Amino acid sequence: METPILSTDTVVDRHLDPFSLHVGSTGGRPQTFWLQTSPEFAMKRLLAAGAEAIYQVSRVFRQEEQGSLHNPEFTLVEWYRTGDDFFAGMQLTSDLCEMLLGRGPAELLSYAEAFQHYVSLDPHTASLETLIAAARQCDSPPPESMAKGDRDGWLDWLLTERVQVHLGLERPVLLYDFPASQAALAQIRPGEPPLAERFELYVSGWELANGYHELLDAGELRRRNALANILRRSDGKAVLPEESRLLAAMERGLPPAVGCALGFDRLVMLAAGAKSIDEVIAFPWDRA
Amino acid sequence: MGSINTSDFKKGLKVQLDGDPYLMVECNFVKPGKGQALYKCRLKHLIRGTTIDRTWKSGDSIESADVEEISAQYLYRQGDKFVFMDNESYEQYELTADQVGDTWKYVKESMVCGMVLYNGNPITVTPPNHVVLKIEYCEPGARGNTANNVTKPCKVETGAEFQCPVFVNIGDLIKIDTRTGEYLERAKE
């Protein structure tokens, strides 16, 4: 598949900043287009139109993401298959990973198990005070500006500092069942606690892929978009358009599916033994 | 001074934290899957030389430090003060022995050094990488020379002592690497 790189739709996420392009046609109303942060909206519209198993290799763009594992312009491999449940979707990712890396099938590790094992706490029930105390025990100090009530911020800090570095050192690891507050575009499975059917693939301590048992409910996506914009505003960021062609397609009906996006540049880094993404991009951001 | 947003963070920035000047020696961007982008930095205290680790959230900003690098000529020593002069403004600066550190071993009159000013005041002074100094005293010739003893202490015009090969003599000019304090060669000047 090939879907537009510039679109009037964009993913509304608290921590994703798309580049925008303002197109002022002669005489007409200027319109805002967005460089896609991932092709997921367009690919899901294809699922709604009847596609069953699709993939795409595309350039995507995310403002400010520049570091040893990030370049603001990078390559994503993204795929969807309808009819898969959460575990079938993870199996497909594991199969692909096994074929590509030859390091065996992925080991399944739930978010809760990972935190129990590496941080000795339950990420779903631990109090804020417990999370903050654990964050302060890390080798590097957490940001002073981290809001005390930012539960996901503290969990992310612990994941980055104390969990992620251990994941996928021998066999790849599929981390799954994230807190519902970190669902992004994944379905939430009811229960105690409710959990987001989202997974991340880790290899050598790097996050290589992210997948969802896709959210199908347009009303729920509207609520999440609105919440993401409230948080963006409180972070001092511009709000993003909450209405999209994807929402219209979801209202007509999106078939159950699992989708996953894999960072191609990081895969190349693993194959080449590179330490920095700059080594696998001919003209990285500073010289683009 | 102005403030610097995380999006402008890079190695080499001079910033002010808790009232002290720091040099950003490392800056790593990290971002958990769908989470908050962070900048994990290592900073070196510009006076004490100690390093600390700090992390900032994307969107945070910090104060830049009023730090300026100038060329300054060494004029003279007065008691435990070392007097330098800015080569462009002719302004004179007095530095304490503490501020000068090991640099006293290498500086002689009119030598041009690098100086760092913080809020207009000198905080460090660095000699050129190589300096030529005259030997004022050493034991003659190769006395006491054995296979295990191929250097001897030589006192130079600054009052400092360096280990030199046994063949150098009083009055010789020697070239010293100021980063290691090691003898390099005899010099003609």
Tab-separated table of C-alpha atoms in Angstrom:
chain	number	residue	atom	x	y	z
A	1	MET	CA	0.000	0.000	0.000
A	2	GLU	CA	0.941	3.600	-0.373
A	3	THR	CA	-1.029	6.276	1.450
A	4	PRO	CA	-0.544	10.058	1.517
A	5	ILE	CA	2.430	11.427	3.420
A	6	LEU	CA	0.681	14.813	3.582
A	7	SER	CA	-2.857	14.677	4.892
A	8	THR	CA	-5.465	16.950	6.453
A	9	ASP	CA	-5.718	14.300	9.220
A	10	THR	CA	-3.166	13.659	11.917
A	11	VAL	CA	-2.893	11.461	14.985
A	12	VAL	CA	-3.874	13.406	18.113
A	13	ASP	CA	-1.411	12.374	20.791
A	14	ARG	CA	-0.178	14.317	23.803
A	15	HIS	CA	3.454	13.541	23.005
A	16	LEU	CA	3.526	13.443	19.200
A	17	ASP	CA	4.226	16.660	17.342
A	18	PRO	CA	3.552	16.599	13.611
A	19	PHE	CA	5.044	19.074	11.135
A	20	SER	CA	2.393	21.134	9.434
A	21	LEU	CA	2.226	22.703	6.013
A	22	HIS	CA	-0.084	25.604	5.295
A	23	VAL	CA	-1.237	25.556	1.720
A	24	GLY	CA	-2.622	28.880	0.571
A	25	SER	CA	-4.142	28.275	-2.824
A	26	THR	CA	-4.675	31.305	-5.052
A	27	GLY	CA	-7.847	32.925	-3.835
A	28	GLY	CA	-9.017	29.880	-1.881
A	29	ARG	CA	-8.982	29.359	1.873
A	30	PRO	CA	-5.612	28.287	3.212
A	31	GLN	CA	-5.624	24.705	4.405
A	32	THR	CA	-3.399	22.892	6.896
A	33	PHE	CA	-1.811	19.613	5.885
A	34	TRP	CA	0.183	17.399	8.222
A	35	LEU	CA	3.238	15.306	7.480
A	36	GLN	CA	2.180	11.933	8.828
A	37	THR	CA	3.657	10.769	12.143
A	38	SER	CA	2.584	7.263	11.067
A	39	PRO	CA	0.357	6.069	8.245
A	40	GLU	CA	-2.171	4.565	10.634
A	41	PHE	CA	-5.176	6.764	9.915
A	42	ALA	CA	-5.064	6.154	6.171
A	43	MET	CA	-4.331	2.440	6.534
A	44	LYS	CA	-7.291	1.959	8.859
A	45	ARG	CA	-9.495	3.756	6.341
A	46	LEU	CA	-8.393	1.074	3.876
A	47	LEU	CA	-9.428	-1.630	6.374
A	48	ALA	CA	-12.822	0.054	6.659
A	49	ALA	CA	-13.022	-0.035	2.847
A	50	GLY	CA	-12.456	-3.809	2.793
A	51	ALA	CA	-8.700	-4.419	2.809
A	52	GLU	CA	-7.826	-7.472	4.927
A	53	ALA	CA	-4.048	-7.724	5.253
A	54	ILE	CA	-1.949	-4.738	4.262
A	55	TYR	CA	1.495	-3.346	4.866
A	56	GLN	CA	3.404	-0.252	3.924
A	57	VAL	CA	6.956	1.044	4.187
A	58	SER	CA	6.766	4.787	4.546
A	59	ARG	CA	8.605	7.885	5.563
A	60	VAL	CA	7.132	9.516	8.646
A	61	PHE	CA	7.925	12.725	10.468
A	62	ARG	CA	7.949	13.750	14.114
A	63	GLN	CA	9.058	17.163	15.293
A	64	GLU	CA	11.931	17.427	17.752
A	65	GLU	CA	12.631	13.677	17.948
A	66	GLN	CA	16.362	13.691	17.413
A	67	GLY	CA	18.871	11.546	19.273
A	68	SER	CA	20.902	8.369	19.014
A	69	LEU	CA	17.712	6.365	18.291
A	70	HIS	CA	15.627	9.147	16.711
A	71	ASN	CA	15.654	11.191	13.536
A	72	PRO	CA	12.725	13.560	12.876
A	73	GLU	CA	12.282	11.938	9.433
A	74	PHE	CA	12.409	8.166	9.599
A	75	THR	CA	11.055	4.979	8.073
A	76	LEU	CA	8.209	2.919	9.511
A	77	VAL	CA	7.072	-0.502	8.381
A	78	GLU	CA	3.407	-0.743	9.329
A	79	TRP	CA	1.002	-3.616	8.860
A	80	TYR	CA	-2.588	-4.601	9.667
A	81	ARG	CA	-4.496	-7.853	9.532
A	82	THR	CA	-8.195	-8.050	10.142
A	83	GLY	CA	-9.705	-10.833	12.198
A	84	ASP	CA	-6.659	-11.208	14.458
A	85	ASP	CA	-7.185	-11.024	18.185
A	86	PHE	CA	-4.593	-9.425	20.452
A	87	PHE	CA	-2.482	-12.591	20.818
A	88	ALA	CA	-2.633	-13.481	17.123
A	89	GLY	CA	-1.377	-9.979	16.385
A	90	MET	CA	1.547	-10.421	18.770
A	91	GLN	CA	2.286	-13.819	17.238
A	92	LEU	CA	2.541	-12.261	13.775
A	93	THR	CA	4.989	-9.661	15.119
A	94	SER	CA	7.005	-12.367	16.863
A	95	ASP	CA	7.131	-14.473	13.662
A	96	LEU	CA	8.352	-11.534	11.623
A	97	CYS	CA	10.932	-10.633	14.257
A	98	GLU	CA	12.188	-14.227	14.395
A	99	MET	CA	12.573	-14.296	10.633
A	100	LEU	CA	14.319	-10.915	10.480
A	101	LEU	CA	16.663	-11.203	13.449
A	102	GLY	CA	17.123	-14.949	13.938
A	103	ARG	CA	17.049	-14.549	17.714
A	104	GLY	CA	14.150	-16.896	18.319
A	105	PRO	CA	10.477	-16.160	18.950
A	106	ALA	CA	9.615	-13.261	21.236
A	107	GLU	CA	9.080	-13.834	24.918
A	108	LEU	CA	5.765	-12.462	26.238
A	109	LEU	CA	6.086	-10.257	29.292
A	110	SER	CA	3.186	-8.252	30.654
A	111	TYR	CA	3.740	-4.662	31.751
A	112	ALA	CA	2.814	-5.709	35.307
A	113	GLU	CA	5.237	-8.676	35.303
A	114	ALA	CA	8.046	-6.473	34.005
A	115	PHE	CA	7.512	-3.892	36.759
A	116	GLN	CA	7.200	-6.578	39.430
A	117	HIS	CA	10.431	-8.140	38.288
A	118	TYR	CA	12.602	-5.078	37.722
A	119	VAL	CA	11.089	-2.418	40.004
A	120	SER	CA	9.340	-4.638	42.584
A	121	LEU	CA	6.018	-2.849	42.396
A	122	ASP	CA	2.625	-3.233	40.767
A	123	PRO	CA	2.369	-0.484	38.122
A	124	HIS	CA	-1.438	-0.613	38.106
A	125	THR	CA	-2.068	-0.302	41.840
A	126	ALA	CA	1.042	1.332	43.320
A	127	SER	CA	0.413	4.750	44.859
A	128	LEU	CA	1.915	7.862	43.304
A	129	GLU	CA	4.193	8.168	46.335
A	130	THR	CA	5.533	4.644	45.753
A	131	LEU	CA	6.179	5.389	42.069
A	132	ILE	CA	7.944	8.652	42.854
A	133	ALA	CA	10.071	7.050	45.574
A	134	ALA	CA	11.125	4.323	43.105
A	135	ALA	CA	11.883	6.966	40.447
A	136	ARG	CA	14.165	8.778	42.864
A	137	GLN	CA	16.174	5.581	43.376
A	138	CYS	CA	17.240	5.504	39.712
A	139	ASP	CA	20.835	6.276	38.806
A	140	SER	CA	19.822	9.429	37.002
A	141	PRO	CA	17.531	11.940	38.670
A	142	PRO	CA	14.032	12.371	37.186
A	143	PRO	CA	13.182	15.779	35.694
A	144	GLU	CA	12.433	18.379	38.353
A	145	SER	CA	9.567	19.686	36.256
A	146	MET	CA	7.717	16.353	36.284
A	147	ALA	CA	4.316	17.056	37.802
A	148	LYS	CA	3.676	15.141	40.995
A	149	GLY	CA	0.349	13.883	39.699
A	150	ASP	CA	1.670	12.780	36.298
A	151	ARG	CA	1.261	9.057	36.930
A	152	ASP	CA	2.078	8.041	33.344
A	153	GLY	CA	5.138	10.305	33.424
A	154	TRP	CA	6.510	8.487	36.488
A	155	LEU	CA	5.682	5.069	35.001
A	156	ASP	CA	7.438	6.053	31.761
A	157	TRP	CA	10.469	7.197	33.723
A	158	LEU	CA	10.664	3.851	35.555
A	159	LEU	CA	10.124	1.962	32.289
A	160	THR	CA	12.955	3.878	30.608
A	161	GLU	CA	15.374	3.769	33.520
A	162	ARG	CA	14.779	0.449	35.178
A	163	VAL	CA	12.895	-1.889	32.840
A	164	GLN	CA	13.626	-1.241	29.186
A	165	VAL	CA	17.412	-1.658	29.490
A	166	HIS	CA	16.899	-5.317	30.463
A	167	LEU	CA	14.440	-6.204	27.714
A	168	GLY	CA	15.339	-8.287	24.677
A	169	LEU	CA	18.993	-8.813	25.540
A	170	GLU	CA	18.837	-12.454	24.455
A	171	ARG	CA	15.417	-13.224	23.056
A	172	PRO	CA	13.205	-10.399	21.804
A	173	VAL	CA	10.525	-9.369	24.294
A	174	LEU	CA	6.920	-8.415	23.648
A	175	LEU	CA	5.778	-6.156	26.470
A	176	TYR	CA	1.963	-6.140	26.568
A	177	ASP	CA	-1.123	-5.086	28.562
A	178	PHE	CA	-0.291	-1.447	29.193
A	179	PRO	CA	-2.143	0.777	31.663
A	180	ALA	CA	-5.450	1.956	30.188
A	181	SER	CA	-4.210	5.559	30.397
A	182	GLN	CA	-1.517	4.651	27.852
A	183	ALA	CA	-3.843	2.994	25.354
A	184	ALA	CA	-3.247	5.511	22.524
A	185	LEU	CA	-5.283	3.878	19.724
A	186	ALA	CA	-5.633	0.452	21.308
A	187	GLN	CA	-8.748	-1.208	22.684
A	188	ILE	CA	-9.150	-1.364	26.416
A	189	ARG	CA	-10.015	-4.799	27.778
A	190	PRO	CA	-12.443	-4.408	30.694
A	191	GLY	CA	-11.358	-5.957	33.956
A	192	GLU	CA	-9.795	-5.082	37.251
A	193	PRO	CA	-7.765	-3.177	36.308
A	194	PRO	CA	-8.840	-2.493	32.728
A	195	LEU	CA	-5.820	-2.901	30.433
A	196	ALA	CA	-4.845	-1.487	27.064
A	197	GLU	CA	-4.368	-4.170	24.417
A	198	ARG	CA	-1.159	-2.597	23.233
A	199	PHE	CA	2.277	-4.196	22.854
A	200	GLU	CA	5.821	-3.093	22.283
A	201	LEU	CA	8.616	-5.214	20.850
A	202	TYR	CA	11.998	-4.835	22.532
A	203	VAL	CA	15.327	-6.013	21.165
A	204	SER	CA	18.649	-5.257	22.865
A	205	GLY	CA	16.927	-2.786	25.169
A	206	TRP	CA	15.506	-0.798	22.255
A	207	GLU	CA	11.853	-0.391	21.447
A	208	LEU	CA	11.557	-1.705	17.913
A	209	ALA	CA	7.800	-1.864	17.294
A	210	ASN	CA	4.476	-0.852	18.772
A	211	GLY	CA	1.155	-2.541	18.102
A	212	TYR	CA	-2.511	-2.275	18.995
A	213	HIS	CA	-5.558	-4.439	19.062
A	214	GLU	CA	-7.204	-1.566	17.281
A	215	LEU	CA	-9.767	0.673	18.883
A	216	LEU	CA	-12.998	0.436	16.839
A	217	ASP	CA	-15.307	2.785	18.735
A	218	ALA	CA	-15.500	6.238	17.125
A	219	GLY	CA	-17.028	7.793	20.247
A	220	GLU	CA	-14.134	6.528	22.366
A	221	LEU	CA	-11.583	7.905	19.878
A	222	ARG	CA	-13.348	11.288	20.035
A	223	ARG	CA	-13.062	11.268	23.828
A	224	ARG	CA	-9.363	10.332	23.682
A	225	ASN	CA	-8.675	13.050	21.099
A	226	ALA	CA	-10.367	15.642	23.287
A	227	LEU	CA	-8.402	14.507	26.347
A	228	ALA	CA	-5.106	14.523	24.406
A	229	ASN	CA	-5.805	18.109	23.345
A	230	ILE	CA	-6.591	19.182	26.916
A	231	LEU	CA	-3.238	17.735	27.994
A	232	ARG	CA	-1.456	19.308	25.020
A	233	ARG	CA	-2.878	22.668	25.965
A	234	SER	CA	-1.709	22.250	29.551
A	235	ASP	CA	1.754	21.337	28.206
A	236	GLY	CA	1.744	24.602	26.238
A	237	LYS	CA	1.393	22.840	22.882
A	238	ALA	CA	-0.871	23.592	19.952
A	239	VAL	CA	-4.051	21.536	19.771
A	240	LEU	CA	-4.544	19.162	16.832
A	241	PRO	CA	-7.719	18.599	14.776
A	242	GLU	CA	-10.038	16.202	16.577
A	243	GLU	CA	-12.214	15.389	13.603
A	244	SER	CA	-10.763	13.224	10.846
A	245	ARG	CA	-11.698	11.068	7.885
A	246	LEU	CA	-10.723	8.083	10.038
A	247	LEU	CA	-13.442	8.965	12.545
A	248	ALA	CA	-15.982	9.091	9.704
A	249	ALA	CA	-14.777	5.659	8.510
A	250	MET	CA	-14.981	4.264	12.055
A	251	GLU	CA	-18.550	5.480	12.317
A	252	ARG	CA	-19.389	3.459	9.219
A	253	GLY	CA	-17.557	0.479	10.775
A	254	LEU	CA	-13.970	-0.671	11.130
A	255	PRO	CA	-13.397	-4.451	11.195
A	256	PRO	CA	-11.551	-5.907	14.210
A	257	ALA	CA	-7.819	-5.900	13.475
A	258	VAL	CA	-4.363	-5.784	14.975
A	259	GLY	CA	-1.867	-3.289	13.600
A	260	CYS	CA	1.811	-2.825	14.272
A	261	ALA	CA	4.492	-0.319	13.292
A	262	LEU	CA	8.183	-1.181	13.279
A	263	GLY	CA	11.051	1.312	13.196
A	264	PHE	CA	12.970	0.304	10.104
A	265	ASP	CA	16.042	2.428	10.853
A	266	ARG	CA	16.504	0.716	14.213
A	267	LEU	CA	16.225	-2.665	12.504
A	268	VAL	CA	19.023	-1.591	10.150
A	269	MET	CA	21.023	-0.411	13.165
A	270	LEU	CA	20.720	-3.865	14.737
A	271	ALA	CA	21.776	-5.548	11.499
A	272	ALA	CA	24.736	-3.191	11.071
A	273	GLY	CA	25.754	-3.087	14.720
A	274	ALA	CA	25.319	0.704	14.691
A	275	LYS	CA	25.226	2.697	17.928
A	276	SER	CA	23.585	5.798	16.479
A	277	ILE	CA	20.817	6.228	13.938
A	278	ASP	CA	23.067	8.750	12.147
A	279	GLU	CA	25.206	5.788	11.039
A	280	VAL	CA	22.377	4.290	8.982
A	281	ILE	CA	20.975	7.468	7.412
A	282	ALA	CA	22.929	9.057	4.561
A	283	PHE	CA	22.007	12.608	5.554
A	284	PRO	CA	20.741	12.737	9.120
A	285	TRP	CA	18.722	15.704	10.386
A	286	ASP	CA	21.667	18.008	11.088
A	287	ARG	CA	22.766	17.664	7.465
A	288	ALA	CA	19.399	17.088	5.811
B	1	MET	CA	20.752	36.207	30.205
B	2	GLY	CA	18.312	34.407	27.997
B	3	SER	CA	16.765	31.036	28.540
B	4	ILE	CA	17.385	27.968	26.414
B	5	ASN	CA	14.567	25.607	25.448
B	6	THR	CA	15.189	21.849	25.314
B	7	SER	CA	14.779	21.941	21.526
B	8	ASP	CA	18.015	23.994	21.382
B	9	PHE	CA	19.964	21.703	23.730
B	10	LYS	CA	23.291	20.526	22.385
B	11	LYS	CA	26.767	19.654	23.568
B	12	GLY	CA	28.865	22.699	24.350
B	13	LEU	CA	26.069	24.888	25.760
B	14	LYS	CA	26.973	26.943	28.794
B	15	VAL	CA	24.138	27.038	31.253
B	16	GLN	CA	23.423	28.268	34.737
B	17	LEU	CA	22.060	25.843	37.333
B	18	ASP	CA	21.514	26.665	40.996
B	19	GLY	CA	23.544	29.826	40.416
B	20	ASP	CA	26.606	28.015	39.045
B	21	PRO	CA	27.970	27.855	35.491
B	22	TYR	CA	28.008	24.485	33.741
B	23	LEU	CA	29.086	23.177	30.359
B	24	MET	CA	26.758	20.645	28.713
B	25	VAL	CA	29.114	17.793	27.847
B	26	GLU	CA	26.490	15.224	26.847
B	27	CYS	CA	22.883	15.504	25.776
B	28	ASN	CA	20.802	12.450	24.928
B	29	PHE	CA	17.248	12.506	23.658
B	30	VAL	CA	15.150	9.620	24.950
B	31	LYS	CA	11.479	8.922	24.458
B	32	PRO	CA	9.568	5.966	25.795
B	33	GLY	CA	7.209	4.529	23.155
B	34	LYS	CA	4.226	6.813	23.514
B	35	GLY	CA	5.506	8.908	26.371
B	36	GLN	CA	7.097	12.159	27.290
B	37	ALA	CA	10.292	13.092	25.432
B	38	LEU	CA	13.241	13.646	27.764
B	39	TYR	CA	16.696	15.115	27.494
B	40	LYS	CA	19.245	13.308	29.652
B	41	CYS	CA	22.266	15.525	30.049
B	42	ARG	CA	25.660	15.464	31.710
B	43	LEU	CA	27.026	18.802	32.850
B	44	LYS	CA	30.462	19.865	33.976
B	45	HIS	CA	30.876	22.569	36.582
B	46	LEU	CA	32.968	25.232	34.880
B	47	ILE	CA	34.888	26.128	38.040
B	48	ARG	CA	35.098	22.928	40.065
B	49	GLY	CA	35.283	20.556	37.109
B	50	THR	CA	32.830	18.108	38.726
B	51	THR	CA	30.061	16.550	36.624
B	52	ILE	CA	26.389	16.039	37.375
B	53	ASP	CA	23.536	14.326	35.529
B	54	ARG	CA	20.236	16.103	34.975
B	55	THR	CA	17.140	15.281	32.974
B	56	TRP	CA	14.685	17.722	31.450
B	57	LYS	CA	11.277	17.218	29.881
B	58	SER	CA	10.779	18.370	26.337
B	59	GLY	CA	9.530	21.950	26.572
B	60	ASP	CA	11.482	22.829	29.719
B	61	SER	CA	13.920	25.691	29.587
B	62	ILE	CA	17.003	26.641	31.560
B	63	GLU	CA	19.075	29.784	31.952
B	64	SER	CA	22.086	30.298	29.752
B	65	ALA	CA	25.251	31.293	31.601
B	66	ASP	CA	27.028	34.564	30.899
B	67	VAL	CA	30.289	32.881	29.972
B	68	GLU	CA	32.850	34.412	27.667
B	69	GLU	CA	36.188	33.105	26.429
B	70	ILE	CA	38.944	35.660	25.942
B	71	SER	CA	42.684	35.752	25.274
B	72	ALA	CA	44.633	37.187	28.166
B	73	GLN	CA	48.304	37.983	28.565
B	74	TYR	CA	50.098	37.034	31.778
B	75	LEU	CA	51.663	40.152	33.282
B	76	TYR	CA	53.118	39.385	36.706
B	77	ARG	CA	52.614	37.764	40.042
B	78	GLN	CA	51.974	39.780	43.146
B	79	GLY	CA	52.017	37.747	46.327
B	80	ASP	CA	49.493	35.001	45.746
B	81	LYS	CA	47.702	36.933	42.982
B	82	PHE	CA	48.344	36.365	39.296
B	83	VAL	CA	47.682	39.362	37.088
B	84	PHE	CA	46.467	38.933	33.499
B	85	MET	CA	45.353	41.444	30.880
B	86	ASP	CA	42.618	41.080	28.270
B	87	ASN	CA	44.387	41.412	24.934
B	88	GLU	CA	41.569	43.392	23.372
B	89	SER	CA	40.116	45.583	26.121
B	90	TYR	CA	43.405	45.904	28.091
B	91	GLU	CA	41.349	45.270	31.201
B	92	GLN	CA	43.393	43.631	33.964
B	93	TYR	CA	42.241	40.619	35.978
B	94	GLU	CA	43.645	39.309	39.258
B	95	LEU	CA	43.343	35.575	39.812
B	96	THR	CA	43.957	33.684	43.033
B	97	ALA	CA	46.275	30.686	43.172
B	98	ASP	CA	43.147	28.518	43.427
B	99	GLN	CA	41.718	29.925	40.198
B	100	VAL	CA	45.049	29.574	38.419
B	101	GLY	CA	45.501	25.965	39.510
B	102	ASP	CA	48.399	24.199	37.781
B	103	THR	CA	48.677	26.945	35.198
B	104	TRP	CA	51.276	28.787	37.346
B	105	LYS	CA	53.798	26.119	36.363
B	106	TYR	CA	53.688	27.203	32.736
B	107	VAL	CA	53.091	30.952	32.570
B	108	LYS	CA	55.827	33.487	32.092
B	109	GLU	CA	55.615	37.169	31.333
B	110	SER	CA	53.621	38.134	28.197
B	111	MET	CA	52.442	34.565	27.515
B	112	VAL	CA	48.936	34.565	25.988
B	113	CYS	CA	46.494	32.219	27.726
B	114	GLY	CA	42.837	31.331	27.308
B	115	MET	CA	40.621	32.785	30.023
B	116	VAL	CA	36.994	32.077	30.855
B	117	LEU	CA	34.893	34.893	32.308
B	118	TYR	CA	31.657	34.193	34.172
B	119	ASN	CA	29.465	37.227	34.760
B	120	GLY	CA	32.525	39.260	33.767
B	121	ASN	CA	34.819	37.663	36.352
B	122	PRO	CA	37.657	35.261	35.517
B	123	ILE	CA	37.061	31.679	36.618
B	124	THR	CA	39.728	29.674	34.808
B	125	VAL	CA	42.866	30.305	32.815
B	126	THR	CA	44.450	27.786	30.440
B	127	PRO	CA	48.002	28.009	29.065
B	128	PRO	CA	48.844	27.207	25.424
B	129	ASN	CA	49.176	23.447	24.792
B	130	HIS	CA	52.947	23.777	24.397
B	131	VAL	CA	55.205	26.202	26.240
B	132	VAL	CA	58.952	26.799	26.069
B	133	LEU	CA	60.674	27.369	29.415
B	134	LYS	CA	64.299	27.893	30.473
B	135	ILE	CA	65.981	25.503	32.910
B	136	GLU	CA	67.272	27.375	35.938
B	137	TYR	CA	68.641	24.483	37.855
B	138	CYS	CA	69.320	20.776	37.423
B	139	GLU	CA	72.008	18.293	38.368
B	140	PRO	CA	74.774	18.335	35.767
B	141	GLY	CA	75.016	15.889	32.894
B	142	ALA	CA	74.090	12.283	33.334
B	143	ARG	CA	75.165	11.861	36.928
B	144	GLY	CA	73.539	8.922	38.532
B	145	ASN	CA	72.401	7.701	35.149
B	146	THR	CA	71.432	4.063	35.074
B	147	ALA	CA	69.100	2.112	32.835
B	148	ASN	CA	66.324	2.638	35.380
B	149	ASN	CA	66.894	6.316	35.862
B	150	VAL	CA	66.604	8.140	32.554
B	151	THR	CA	65.049	11.408	33.763
B	152	LYS	CA	65.988	13.995	36.338
B	153	PRO	CA	64.071	16.847	37.950
B	154	CYS	CA	64.737	20.248	36.357
B	155	LYS	CA	63.617	23.523	37.874
B	156	VAL	CA	62.489	26.086	35.287
B	157	GLU	CA	62.083	29.845	35.305
B	158	THR	CA	58.507	29.697	36.609
B	159	GLY	CA	59.685	27.905	39.719
B	160	ALA	CA	58.072	24.612	38.726
B	161	GLU	CA	59.942	21.338	38.368
B	162	PHE	CA	59.613	18.924	35.441
B	163	GLN	CA	61.104	15.504	34.803
B	164	CYS	CA	63.492	15.815	31.846
B	165	PRO	CA	65.987	13.547	30.088
B	166	VAL	CA	69.407	13.457	31.678
B	167	PHE	CA	71.150	15.227	28.758
B	168	VAL	CA	69.564	18.674	29.353
B	169	ASN	CA	71.529	21.366	31.169
B	170	ILE	CA	71.062	24.628	33.027
B	171	GLY	CA	70.200	27.380	30.542
B	172	ASP	CA	68.582	24.989	28.021
B	173	LEU	CA	65.146	25.795	26.648
B	174	ILE	CA	62.701	22.917	26.887
B	175	LYS	CA	59.248	22.406	25.408
B	176	ILE	CA	56.557	21.114	27.795
B	177	ASP	CA	53.081	19.780	27.009
B	178	THR	CA	50.864	21.672	29.454
B	179	ARG	CA	48.036	19.108	29.230
B	180	THR	CA	50.210	16.315	30.600
B	181	GLY	CA	53.081	18.207	32.222
B	182	GLU	CA	55.508	16.124	30.165
B	183	TYR	CA	58.795	17.127	28.586
B	184	LEU	CA	58.586	17.038	24.774
B	185	GLU	CA	61.942	18.230	23.374
B	186	ARG	CA	64.712	20.765	23.610
B	187	ALA	CA	63.768	24.043	21.973
B	188	LYS	CA	65.754	26.753	20.224
B	189	GLU	CA	63.148	29.568	20.450
